[in-house]
Tab-separated table of C-alpha atoms and ligand atoms in Angstrom:
chain	number	residue	atom	x	y	z
A	16	MET	CA	-28.747	-69.152	-15.882
A	17	LYS	CA	-29.828	-67.965	-12.438
A	18	LEU	CA	-29.647	-64.220	-11.863
A	19	HIS	CA	-28.035	-63.025	-8.633
A	20	PRO	CA	-30.760	-62.593	-5.936
A	21	LEU	CA	-29.599	-59.017	-5.262
A	22	LEU	CA	-30.847	-58.047	-8.727
A	23	PHE	CA	-34.416	-58.587	-7.512
A	24	GLU	CA	-34.153	-56.245	-4.526
A	25	PRO	CA	-36.127	-53.003	-5.033
A	26	GLU	CA	-33.246	-50.784	-3.885
A	27	ILE	CA	-30.776	-52.435	-6.281
A	28	LEU	CA	-33.254	-52.275	-9.189
A	29	SER	CA	-33.915	-48.643	-8.397
A	30	PHE	CA	-30.187	-47.843	-8.207
A	31	LEU	CA	-29.551	-49.472	-11.591
A	32	PHE	CA	-32.567	-47.736	-13.100
A	33	LEU	CA	-31.498	-44.293	-11.860
A	34	SER	CA	-27.874	-44.757	-12.948
A	35	ILE	CA	-28.797	-45.889	-16.461
A	36	ASN	CA	-31.334	-43.107	-16.881
A	37	PHE	CA	-29.001	-40.446	-15.570
A	38	PHE	CA	-26.724	-41.186	-18.499
A	39	GLY	CA	-29.791	-41.525	-20.737
A	40	SER	CA	-30.880	-37.986	-19.915
A	41	ILE	CA	-27.422	-36.637	-20.812
A	42	ILE	CA	-27.577	-38.469	-24.152
A	43	VAL	CA	-31.051	-36.994	-24.863
A	44	CYS	CA	-29.568	-33.579	-24.170
A	45	PHE	CA	-26.851	-34.081	-26.749
A	46	ILE	CA	-29.097	-35.632	-29.388
A	47	LEU	CA	-31.578	-32.740	-29.303
A	48	ARG	CA	-28.798	-30.123	-29.370
A	49	THR	CA	-31.144	-27.118	-29.483
A	50	TRP	CA	-30.898	-25.995	-25.852
A	51	PRO	CA	-34.452	-24.880	-24.924
A	52	LEU	CA	-35.834	-28.093	-26.427
A	53	SER	CA	-33.182	-30.263	-24.839
A	54	ILE	CA	-33.730	-28.693	-21.381
A	55	PHE	CA	-37.473	-29.230	-21.746
A	56	PHE	CA	-37.090	-32.898	-22.733
A	57	THR	CA	-34.439	-33.564	-20.096
A	58	CYS	CA	-36.746	-32.190	-17.368
A	59	LEU	CA	-39.582	-34.314	-18.714
A	60	TYR	CA	-37.295	-37.344	-18.782
A	61	ILE	CA	-36.131	-36.798	-15.183
A	62	LEU	CA	-39.720	-36.339	-14.000
A	63	LEU	CA	-40.789	-39.570	-15.680
A	64	MET	CA	-37.717	-41.320	-14.283
A	65	PHE	CA	-38.591	-40.331	-10.687
A	66	PHE	CA	-42.191	-41.386	-11.200
A	67	VAL	CA	-41.175	-44.870	-12.420
A	68	ASN	CA	-38.490	-45.068	-9.707
A	69	HIS	CA	-41.085	-44.425	-7.011
A	70	GLY	CA	-42.976	-47.521	-8.193
A	71	LEU	CA	-39.747	-49.554	-8.132
A	72	THR	CA	-38.684	-48.592	-4.599
A	73	CYS	CA	-42.091	-49.254	-2.989
A	74	GLY	CA	-41.839	-52.945	-3.755
A	75	ARG	CA	-44.661	-55.354	-2.972
A	76	HIS	CA	-47.298	-54.490	-0.397
A	77	TYR	CA	-48.695	-56.579	2.441
A	78	LEU	CA	-51.483	-54.979	4.433
A	79	PRO	CA	-52.972	-57.473	6.905
A	80	ILE	CA	-56.577	-56.858	7.909
A	81	LYS	CA	-57.580	-60.136	9.551
A	82	LYS	CA	-57.987	-59.596	13.312
A	83	ILE	CA	-55.792	-61.643	15.675
A	84	PRO	CA	-57.447	-60.995	19.048
A	85	ASN	CA	-56.171	-64.034	20.948
A	86	GLN	CA	-52.538	-63.753	19.953
A	87	THR	CA	-49.640	-62.492	22.032
A	88	VAL	CA	-46.825	-60.909	20.038
A	89	ILE	CA	-43.417	-59.980	21.440
A	90	ILE	CA	-41.384	-57.379	19.560
A	91	THR	CA	-37.856	-56.423	20.536
A	92	GLY	CA	-36.748	-52.837	19.879
A	93	ALA	CA	-39.939	-50.882	19.285
A	94	THR	CA	-38.867	-47.384	20.325
A	95	SER	CA	-38.543	-46.368	16.689
A	96	GLY	CA	-38.423	-47.592	13.113
A	97	ILE	CA	-39.747	-50.932	11.899
A	98	GLY	CA	-40.422	-52.340	15.383
A	99	ARG	CA	-42.610	-49.424	16.357
A	100	VAL	CA	-44.680	-49.557	13.148
A	101	CYS	CA	-45.151	-53.334	13.517
A	102	ALA	CA	-46.186	-52.976	17.179
A	103	ARG	CA	-48.772	-50.356	16.239
A	104	ARG	CA	-50.157	-52.415	13.346
A	105	LEU	CA	-50.376	-55.651	15.360
A	106	ALA	CA	-52.073	-53.848	18.252
A	107	GLN	CA	-54.581	-52.433	15.737
A	108	LEU	CA	-55.291	-55.999	14.642
A	109	GLY	CA	-56.257	-56.842	18.221
A	110	ALA	CA	-53.129	-58.701	19.367
A	111	LYS	CA	-51.686	-58.282	22.839
A	112	VAL	CA	-48.312	-56.730	22.031
A	113	ILE	CA	-45.369	-56.916	24.450
A	114	ILE	CA	-42.485	-54.659	23.533
A	115	GLY	CA	-38.972	-55.193	24.897
A	116	ILE	CA	-37.144	-51.898	25.336
A	117	ARG	CA	-34.121	-50.722	27.334
A	118	GLY	CA	-35.338	-49.297	30.687
A	119	GLN	CA	-38.639	-50.172	32.410
A	120	GLU	CA	-39.877	-46.580	32.632
A	121	ARG	CA	-39.037	-45.940	28.996
A	122	ALA	CA	-40.701	-49.204	27.945
A	123	GLU	CA	-43.937	-48.262	29.724
A	124	LYS	CA	-43.898	-44.778	28.189
A	125	VAL	CA	-43.385	-46.072	24.638
A	126	ALA	CA	-46.042	-48.776	25.183
A	127	GLU	CA	-48.521	-46.096	26.211
A	128	GLU	CA	-47.675	-44.000	23.137
A	129	ILE	CA	-48.079	-46.969	20.767
A	130	SER	CA	-51.336	-47.958	22.448
A	131	LYS	CA	-52.671	-44.435	21.803
A	132	GLU	CA	-51.409	-44.475	18.191
A	133	SER	CA	-53.217	-47.782	17.645
A	134	LEU	CA	-56.424	-46.272	19.058
A	135	GLY	CA	-56.541	-48.238	22.282
A	136	GLY	CA	-54.680	-51.452	21.412
A	137	THR	CA	-53.135	-53.560	24.183
A	138	VAL	CA	-49.422	-52.755	24.358
A	139	ILE	CA	-47.253	-53.675	27.351
A	140	GLY	CA	-43.686	-52.489	27.814
A	141	TYR	CA	-41.001	-54.506	29.630
A	142	ASP	CA	-37.358	-53.715	30.187
A	143	LEU	CA	-35.118	-55.613	27.764
A	144	ASP	CA	-31.448	-55.051	27.041
A	145	LEU	CA	-30.313	-57.655	24.537
A	146	SER	CA	-26.681	-56.980	25.299
A	147	SER	CA	-27.054	-58.502	28.785
A	148	LEU	CA	-27.845	-62.209	29.114
A	149	GLU	CA	-29.131	-61.729	32.668
A	150	ASN	CA	-31.492	-58.985	31.529
A	151	VAL	CA	-32.760	-61.193	28.677
A	152	LYS	CA	-33.475	-63.958	31.207
A	153	ASN	CA	-35.378	-61.557	33.489
A	154	PHE	CA	-37.453	-60.408	30.511
A	155	ALA	CA	-38.267	-63.995	29.449
A	156	GLU	CA	-39.358	-64.859	32.996
A	157	ARG	CA	-42.074	-62.205	32.807
A	158	ILE	CA	-43.665	-63.787	29.723
A	159	ASP	CA	-46.625	-66.137	30.303
A	160	SER	CA	-47.483	-66.949	26.709
A	161	VAL	CA	-46.313	-66.030	23.237
A	162	ASP	CA	-47.602	-66.794	19.749
A	163	ILE	CA	-45.290	-64.653	17.640
A	164	LEU	CA	-41.787	-63.536	18.579
A	165	ILE	CA	-40.337	-60.775	16.402
A	166	ASN	CA	-36.577	-60.448	16.910
A	167	ASN	CA	-36.360	-56.965	15.463
A	168	ALA	CA	-33.957	-54.904	17.616
A	169	GLY	CA	-30.662	-54.092	15.988
A	170	SER	CA	-27.663	-51.869	16.369
A	171	LEU	CA	-24.746	-50.682	14.292
A	172	TYR	CA	-21.504	-49.771	16.087
A	173	GLU	CA	-18.364	-48.244	14.642
A	174	THR	CA	-15.944	-49.122	17.441
A	175	TYR	CA	-15.069	-52.348	19.213
A	176	SER	CA	-16.575	-52.822	22.663
A	177	VAL	CA	-17.723	-55.755	24.743
A	178	THR	CA	-20.862	-56.304	26.797
A	179	ILE	CA	-21.103	-56.993	30.523
A	180	ASP	CA	-20.831	-60.696	29.575
A	181	GLY	CA	-17.629	-60.093	27.600
A	182	ILE	CA	-19.151	-60.613	24.129
A	183	GLU	CA	-18.550	-58.198	21.248
A	184	LYS	CA	-21.443	-55.714	21.596
A	185	GLN	CA	-22.897	-55.636	18.101
A	186	PHE	CA	-22.914	-59.422	17.716
A	187	ALA	CA	-24.261	-59.785	21.264
A	188	THR	CA	-27.212	-57.446	20.615
A	189	ASN	CA	-28.189	-58.555	17.115
A	190	CYS	CA	-27.550	-62.266	17.414
A	191	VAL	CA	-26.679	-63.720	20.847
A	192	GLY	CA	-29.370	-61.827	22.830
A	193	HIS	CA	-32.091	-62.857	20.374
A	194	PHE	CA	-30.799	-66.432	20.261
A	195	TYR	CA	-30.953	-66.669	24.074
A	196	LEU	CA	-34.393	-65.052	24.264
A	197	THR	CA	-35.752	-67.515	21.679
A	198	GLN	CA	-34.232	-70.471	23.554
A	199	LEU	CA	-35.861	-69.357	26.807
A	200	LEU	CA	-39.253	-68.903	25.132
A	201	LEU	CA	-39.027	-72.011	22.939
A	202	PRO	CA	-41.201	-74.292	25.114
A	203	ARG	CA	-44.001	-71.727	24.668
A	204	LEU	CA	-43.322	-71.253	20.959
A	205	LYS	CA	-43.773	-74.784	19.612
A	206	HIS	CA	-46.877	-73.795	17.642
A	207	GLY	CA	-45.954	-70.152	17.196
A	208	ARG	CA	-43.717	-68.186	14.866
A	209	VAL	CA	-40.278	-66.652	15.222
A	210	VAL	CA	-39.378	-63.777	12.904
A	211	ASN	CA	-35.760	-62.629	12.649
A	212	VAL	CA	-35.224	-59.226	11.082
A	213	SER	CA	-31.960	-59.757	9.221
A	214	SER	CA	-30.559	-57.662	6.366
A	215	ILE	CA	-29.409	-57.588	2.749
A	216	ALA	CA	-26.032	-56.806	4.374
A	217	HIS	CA	-25.550	-60.544	5.005
A	218	HIS	CA	-24.372	-60.729	1.372
A	219	LEU	CA	-21.206	-58.874	2.455
A	220	VAL	CA	-19.923	-61.696	4.674
A	221	ARG	CA	-16.827	-63.468	3.401
A	222	PRO	CA	-15.953	-67.021	4.471
A	223	ALA	CA	-12.876	-65.624	6.302
A	224	ASP	CA	-15.200	-63.571	8.573
A	225	LEU	CA	-16.928	-66.666	9.937
A	226	ASP	CA	-15.207	-66.757	13.295
A	227	TYR	CA	-17.834	-66.027	15.932
A	228	SER	CA	-15.287	-65.239	18.633
A	229	LEU	CA	-14.782	-62.070	16.527
A	230	ARG	CA	-11.072	-62.064	17.400
A	231	GLN	CA	-10.412	-61.149	13.757
A	232	PHE	CA	-11.981	-57.693	14.379
A	233	LYS	CA	-10.424	-56.922	17.758
A	234	ASP	CA	-7.431	-54.941	16.483
A	235	LYS	CA	-9.013	-53.573	13.324
A	236	TYR	CA	-12.728	-53.188	13.905
A	237	HIS	CA	-14.957	-53.058	10.859
A	238	GLY	CA	-18.479	-52.192	12.079
A	239	SER	CA	-20.283	-52.972	8.815
A	240	ARG	CA	-18.663	-56.399	8.506
A	241	VAL	CA	-19.549	-57.354	12.092
A	242	TYR	CA	-23.103	-56.099	11.440
A	243	ALA	CA	-23.251	-58.253	8.287
A	244	LEU	CA	-21.983	-61.287	10.203
A	245	SER	CA	-24.602	-60.808	12.936
A	246	LYS	CA	-27.324	-60.586	10.287
A	247	LEU	CA	-26.072	-63.764	8.582
A	248	ALA	CA	-26.188	-65.472	11.988
A	249	GLN	CA	-29.855	-64.456	12.281
A	250	ILE	CA	-30.619	-66.195	8.970
A	251	TYR	CA	-28.791	-69.316	10.195
A	252	HIS	CA	-30.706	-69.108	13.489
A	253	ALA	CA	-34.121	-69.075	11.759
A	254	SER	CA	-33.287	-71.922	9.381
A	255	GLU	CA	-31.860	-74.060	12.205
A	256	LEU	CA	-34.897	-73.391	14.451
A	257	THR	CA	-37.118	-74.887	11.758
A	258	ARG	CA	-34.733	-77.742	10.976
A	259	ARG	CA	-34.051	-78.741	14.598
A	260	TYR	CA	-37.401	-78.099	16.289
A	261	GLY	CA	-39.932	-77.765	13.463
A	262	VAL	CA	-40.681	-74.248	14.702
A	263	LYS	CA	-42.040	-71.857	12.070
A	264	ALA	CA	-39.078	-69.484	11.922
A	265	TYR	CA	-38.454	-66.875	9.241
A	266	SER	CA	-35.685	-64.443	8.405
A	267	LEU	CA	-36.036	-61.350	6.282
A	268	HIS	CA	-34.585	-58.191	4.814
A	269	PRO	CA	-37.024	-55.304	5.417
A	270	GLY	CA	-35.690	-53.057	2.641
A	271	THR	CA	-33.427	-50.017	2.839
A	272	ILE	CA	-35.127	-47.522	5.123
A	273	ILE	CA	-33.425	-44.204	5.733
A	274	SER	CA	-35.791	-42.644	8.257
A	275	THR	CA	-35.084	-45.017	11.183
A	276	ASN	CA	-32.507	-44.565	13.978
A	277	LEU	CA	-30.254	-47.403	12.857
A	278	GLN	CA	-27.439	-45.171	11.570
A	279	ARG	CA	-27.278	-42.963	14.670
A	280	ASN	CA	-23.930	-44.340	15.953
A	281	ARG	CA	-22.239	-43.734	12.617
A	282	PRO	CA	-19.960	-40.761	11.883
A	283	PHE	CA	-21.665	-37.668	10.441
A	284	PHE	CA	-20.391	-38.088	6.862
A	285	ARG	CA	-21.533	-41.698	6.663
A	286	ARG	CA	-24.965	-40.695	7.904
A	287	VAL	CA	-25.155	-37.985	5.230
A	288	ALA	CA	-24.053	-40.463	2.555
A	289	PHE	CA	-26.762	-42.828	3.743
A	290	GLN	CA	-29.368	-40.053	3.415
A	291	ILE	CA	-28.616	-39.897	-0.317
A	292	LEU	CA	-29.906	-43.457	-0.537
A	293	SER	CA	-33.398	-42.197	0.352
A	294	MET	CA	-33.998	-41.989	-3.415
A	295	ILE	CA	-33.808	-45.760	-3.588
A	296	GLY	CA	-35.217	-46.574	-0.147
A	297	LYS	CA	-38.577	-47.499	1.325
A	298	THR	CA	-40.661	-45.632	3.895
A	299	VAL	CA	-40.825	-47.175	7.409
A	300	GLU	CA	-44.391	-48.322	6.705
A	301	GLN	CA	-43.282	-50.092	3.516
A	302	GLY	CA	-40.240	-51.429	5.362
A	303	SER	CA	-42.382	-53.039	8.061
A	304	MET	CA	-44.440	-55.051	5.561
A	305	THR	CA	-42.087	-58.004	5.111
A	306	THR	CA	-41.885	-58.423	8.905
A	307	LEU	CA	-45.693	-58.457	9.101
A	308	PHE	CA	-45.795	-60.838	6.131
A	309	CYS	CA	-43.496	-63.311	7.937
A	310	ALA	CA	-45.434	-62.923	11.197
A	311	LEU	CA	-48.889	-63.447	9.722
A	312	SER	CA	-49.053	-64.694	6.144
A	313	ASP	CA	-49.536	-68.328	5.093
A	314	ASP	CA	-47.397	-67.559	2.025
A	315	ALA	CA	-44.264	-67.053	4.147
A	316	LYS	CA	-42.077	-70.173	4.166
A	317	PRO	CA	-40.635	-71.498	7.468
A	318	GLY	CA	-36.849	-71.764	7.568
A	319	CYS	CA	-36.479	-69.432	4.566
A	320	TYR	CA	-35.203	-65.939	3.929
A	321	HIS	CA	-37.694	-63.321	2.722
A	322	SER	CA	-37.533	-59.916	1.162
A	323	ASP	CA	-40.136	-57.642	-0.378
A	324	CYS	CA	-43.016	-59.755	1.026
A	325	GLN	CA	-41.936	-62.971	-0.676
A	326	VAL	CA	-39.433	-65.793	-0.319
A	327	ARG	CA	-36.072	-64.736	-1.708
A	328	ARG	CA	-32.803	-66.556	-2.341
A	329	SER	CA	-30.200	-65.541	0.269
A	330	SER	CA	-26.434	-65.583	-0.296
A	331	GLN	CA	-24.695	-68.915	-1.027
A	332	LEU	CA	-23.059	-68.735	2.386
A	333	ALA	CA	-26.437	-68.257	4.110
A	334	MET	CA	-27.811	-71.377	2.405
A	335	ASP	CA	-24.965	-73.568	3.698
A	336	THR	CA	-26.624	-75.861	6.279
A	337	ARG	CA	-23.291	-77.112	7.632
A	338	ARG	CA	-22.266	-73.538	8.437
A	339	ALA	CA	-25.709	-72.815	9.916
A	340	GLU	CA	-25.246	-75.773	12.250
A	341	GLN	CA	-21.782	-74.580	13.201
A	342	CYS	CA	-23.070	-71.050	13.942
A	343	TRP	CA	-25.846	-72.506	16.122
A	344	ASN	CA	-23.417	-74.690	18.077
A	345	GLU	CA	-20.957	-71.867	18.661
A	346	THR	CA	-23.654	-69.406	19.789
A	347	GLU	CA	-25.119	-72.026	22.109
A	348	ARG	CA	-21.684	-72.749	23.562
A	349	LEU	CA	-21.031	-69.036	24.070
A	350	ILE	CA	-24.322	-68.620	25.954
A	351	LYS	CA	-23.658	-71.678	28.138
A	352	GLU	CA	-20.265	-70.267	29.015
A	353	LYS	CA	-21.442	-66.711	29.752
A	354	ALA	CA	-24.986	-67.027	31.126
A	355	LYS	CA	-25.176	-67.279	34.889
B	419	LIG	N1	-33.259	-49.413	8.338
B	419	LIG	C1	-32.762	-50.219	7.419
B	419	LIG	O1	-32.456	-49.786	6.282
B	419	LIG	C2	-32.571	-51.678	7.708
B	419	LIG	C3	-32.112	-52.502	6.667
B	419	LIG	C4	-31.926	-53.850	6.923
B	419	LIG	C5	-32.204	-54.371	8.175
B	419	LIG	N2	-32.632	-53.551	9.172
B	419	LIG	C6	-32.899	-54.157	10.506
B	419	LIG	O2	-34.182	-53.795	10.943
B	419	LIG	C7	-34.224	-53.833	12.376
B	419	LIG	C8	-34.898	-52.575	12.900
B	419	LIG	O3	-34.069	-51.486	12.585
B	419	LIG	P1	-34.612	-50.010	12.301
B	419	LIG	O4	-34.106	-49.616	10.979
B	419	LIG	O5	-36.050	-49.907	12.597
B	419	LIG	O6	-33.718	-49.183	13.345
B	419	LIG	P2	-34.044	-48.398	14.703
B	419	LIG	O7	-35.082	-47.375	14.466
B	419	LIG	O8	-32.727	-47.942	15.212
B	419	LIG	O9	-34.625	-49.526	15.662
B	419	LIG	C9	-33.764	-50.413	16.343
B	419	LIG	C10	-34.368	-50.766	17.675
B	419	LIG	O10	-33.477	-51.678	18.341
B	419	LIG	C11	-33.352	-51.262	19.684
B	419	LIG	N3	-32.112	-51.720	20.309
B	419	LIG	C12	-30.837	-51.426	19.948
B	419	LIG	N4	-29.978	-52.012	20.815
B	419	LIG	C13	-30.737	-52.680	21.739
B	419	LIG	C14	-30.445	-53.457	22.888
B	419	LIG	N5	-29.182	-53.668	23.299
B	419	LIG	N6	-31.468	-53.997	23.585
B	419	LIG	C15	-32.750	-53.786	23.214
B	419	LIG	N7	-33.091	-53.053	22.152
B	419	LIG	C16	-32.090	-52.501	21.425
B	419	LIG	C17	-33.428	-49.744	19.632
B	419	LIG	O11	-33.768	-49.263	20.924
B	419	LIG	P3	-33.091	-47.962	21.577
B	419	LIG	O12	-34.010	-46.831	21.244
B	419	LIG	O13	-33.046	-48.264	23.042
B	419	LIG	O14	-31.730	-47.810	20.999
B	419	LIG	C18	-34.543	-49.555	18.608
B	419	LIG	O15	-35.791	-49.643	19.234
B	419	LIG	C19	-32.780	-54.000	12.840
B	419	LIG	O16	-32.558	-55.330	13.209
B	419	LIG	C20	-31.968	-53.661	11.603
B	419	LIG	O17	-30.730	-54.333	11.595
B	419	LIG	C21	-32.833	-52.220	8.969
């Protein structure tokens, strides 16, 4: 019997561990009965529980040390979170890092900051807004060479809106913009790597959601479900890139990381609820490791989904090659129709 892949994710393991032990500590309390003793043992139990839980949430580590001086790496969305940590680490390893960020001035400022943080690494900032196909094209035209493309930028929106090209904004940013950027850079990426930062959230997609026109969400928008769909599309994109062109493309879940800016568009109470998950989450440094693993390690497997610095089984829907092909065709058609 195959266990569900979610049961191997550090945050799920940690959640189960904490829930079981919470009840365990109550039982210990009742068994001991004598109150000073039971309080003492319960505190000891909780302390031990947090210590073990810390080990569970960290997950596997990948700390690259081999220098990559002749490599050019492009990272989308490096103002904060995972993208920023990866940019810093890759610059430290000697790569030329190009970061794509909204606004030229802002991009240059962040590039300078990351260069300083990496103690003098080469970091260049270019304007990139993934929600505009024209902007993506302008960005791609500035790129001479690329060895590793990290499609990291991501957004979470709670209300329905469309981009300048008339595409639903969340899907446009997370999926369509990255798809277009990869297509434009593909001739220069034949021997390189493409890394798509997807999410565990792709498990939430139901077959009924698989309409990429997103008409189904127009009247009743469900931000998390559109986010999940865009992340599933990124898994399809990576597997199809490898299948169609033989490009080394990888998709991944970085872990649950509370201290990034991803939740900023969410209502206050949802953000607070998300903070509670910090007990089962990773730090940004730990959360950047699977991206670095897919970008650099020989143990990463092209076309596959990764989590916790190893290949991991994705959802059944994500493994469906017919649906991956369909997603590719529909995204390609959408870009042809909208790109000028
Ligand atoms: N944090 C988690 O728990 C978690 C879990 C699973 C997957 N992920 C994925 O990990 C990736 C990185 O997220 P993070 O947690 O590090 O969040 P983050 O700190 O919010 O970083 C997201 C980055 O994307 C950029 N971005 C957003 N919209 C953009 C656009 N239209 N054009 C260009 N850049 C844009 C943001 O730039 P601005 O500053 O301009 O907004 C920011 O630099 C995302 O793809 C996310 O879906 C995160």
